[in-house]
Amino acid sequence: TLMGIHGHHVELQDPLDAELLIEIRSNLQKKEKRLKDLMKSGNCIVKKLQKNRDHQLSHEMFLAQVELRLVSRVLNMARLTTDQLLWCHKKISKINIVGRKIYVETSFLLFPC
């Protein structure tokens, strides 16, 4: 068992998944921070004037927020299977932030099996 994000114990189906869990958490935190930074930088007056051009960015930002929130919820579960961890890894890897652009590859599996 490992400690969860909020201090609770997480039981892994396979103890070898501990490294994968740590990697996923690290990537999740990095992407959440980058997304938060992008959202903050979008609050200045100049950016509000460019609203029409940034409509696509806001849609991608919304999708990225939803995906990251889903992954966060799964990682907060008391028991995690290898399949759930792999699902989280795939979800996070489909979100890319390059400069000020967000790319989210759509996936059909909204929730892990």
Coordinates of C-alpha atoms in Angstrom, one line a residue:
T1 CA 0.0 0.0 0.0
L2 CA 1.1 3.6 -0.7
M3 CA -0.1 6.9 0.6
G4 CA -2.7 8.6 -1.6
I5 CA -2.7 12.2 -2.7
H6 CA -4.9 13.2 0.3
G7 CA -3.1 11.0 2.9
H8 CA -5.2 7.9 2.6
H9 CA -3.7 4.5 1.9
V10 CA -3.9 3.1 -1.7
E11 CA -4.0 -0.6 -2.2
L12 CA -2.5 -1.8 -5.5
Q13 CA -3.5 -5.0 -7.2
D14 CA 0.1 -5.6 -8.1
P15 CA 2.9 -4.2 -5.9
L16 CA 5.0 -3.7 -9.1
D17 CA 2.5 -1.0 -10.1
A18 CA 3.9 1.4 -7.5
E19 CA 6.4 3.0 -9.9
L20 CA 3.6 3.5 -12.5
L21 CA 1.4 5.1 -9.9
I22 CA 4.2 7.5 -8.9
E23 CA 4.9 8.4 -12.6
I24 CA 1.2 9.0 -13.3
R25 CA 0.9 11.2 -10.2
S26 CA 3.9 13.2 -11.2
N27 CA 2.6 13.7 -14.8
L28 CA -0.8 14.6 -13.5
Q29 CA 0.6 17.3 -11.2
K30 CA 2.8 18.7 -14.0
K31 CA -0.1 19.0 -16.4
E32 CA -2.5 20.4 -13.8
K33 CA 0.1 23.1 -13.0
R34 CA 0.7 23.9 -16.7
L35 CA -3.1 24.1 -17.3
K36 CA -3.5 26.3 -14.3
D37 CA -0.7 28.6 -15.5
L38 CA -2.4 28.9 -18.9
M39 CA -5.7 29.7 -17.3
K40 CA -4.1 32.5 -15.2
S41 CA -2.3 34.0 -18.2
G42 CA -5.6 34.1 -20.1
N43 CA -7.1 36.5 -17.6
C44 CA -5.3 39.6 -18.7
I45 CA -7.2 42.4 -20.7
V46 CA -5.3 41.8 -24.0
K47 CA -6.3 38.1 -23.9
K48 CA -10.0 39.0 -23.3
L49 CA -9.9 41.2 -26.5
Q50 CA -8.7 38.2 -28.5
K51 CA -11.7 36.0 -27.2
N52 CA -12.9 35.0 -30.6
R53 CA -9.6 33.6 -31.7
D54 CA -9.2 31.7 -28.4
H55 CA -12.5 29.9 -28.5
Q56 CA -10.8 26.7 -29.7
L57 CA -8.3 27.0 -26.9
S58 CA -11.0 27.3 -24.3
H59 CA -12.7 24.2 -25.6
E60 CA -9.5 22.3 -25.4
M61 CA -8.8 23.7 -22.0
F62 CA -12.2 22.5 -20.8
L63 CA -11.6 19.0 -22.2
A64 CA -8.2 18.8 -20.6
Q65 CA -9.6 19.9 -17.2
V66 CA -12.3 17.2 -17.4
E67 CA -9.8 14.5 -18.4
L68 CA -7.4 15.5 -15.6
R69 CA -10.2 15.6 -13.1
L70 CA -11.3 12.1 -14.0
V71 CA -7.7 10.8 -13.7
S72 CA -7.4 12.5 -10.3
R73 CA -10.7 10.9 -9.1
V74 CA -9.5 7.4 -10.2
L75 CA -6.2 7.9 -8.4
N76 CA -8.0 8.8 -5.2
M77 CA -9.7 5.4 -5.0
A78 CA -8.8 3.1 -2.2
R79 CA -7.9 0.2 -4.5
L80 CA -6.3 0.5 -7.9
T81 CA -6.0 -2.3 -10.5
T82 CA -3.3 -2.4 -13.1
D83 CA -6.0 -1.8 -15.8
Q84 CA -7.1 1.4 -14.0
L85 CA -3.5 2.7 -13.8
L86 CA -3.0 2.0 -17.5
W87 CA -6.2 3.8 -18.3
C88 CA -5.0 6.8 -16.3
H89 CA -1.6 6.7 -18.0
K90 CA -3.3 6.7 -21.4
K91 CA -5.6 9.5 -20.5
I92 CA -2.7 11.7 -19.3
S93 CA -0.6 10.9 -22.3
K94 CA -3.4 12.1 -24.7
I95 CA -3.1 15.6 -23.2
N96 CA -0.2 17.7 -24.5
I97 CA 0.5 21.3 -23.7
V98 CA 3.0 22.9 -26.1
G99 CA 3.7 26.6 -25.4
R100 CA 0.2 28.1 -25.1
K101 CA -1.6 25.4 -27.1
I102 CA -3.4 22.5 -25.6
Y103 CA -3.9 19.3 -27.6
V104 CA -6.4 16.7 -26.4
E105 CA -6.7 13.4 -28.3
T106 CA -10.3 12.2 -27.9
S107 CA -10.8 8.7 -26.4
F108 CA -13.9 6.6 -26.3
L109 CA -13.4 5.2 -22.8
L110 CA -14.7 7.9 -20.5
F111 CA -14.2 5.7 -17.4
P112 CA -11.8 2.9 -16.6
C113 CA -13.1 -0.7 -16.8

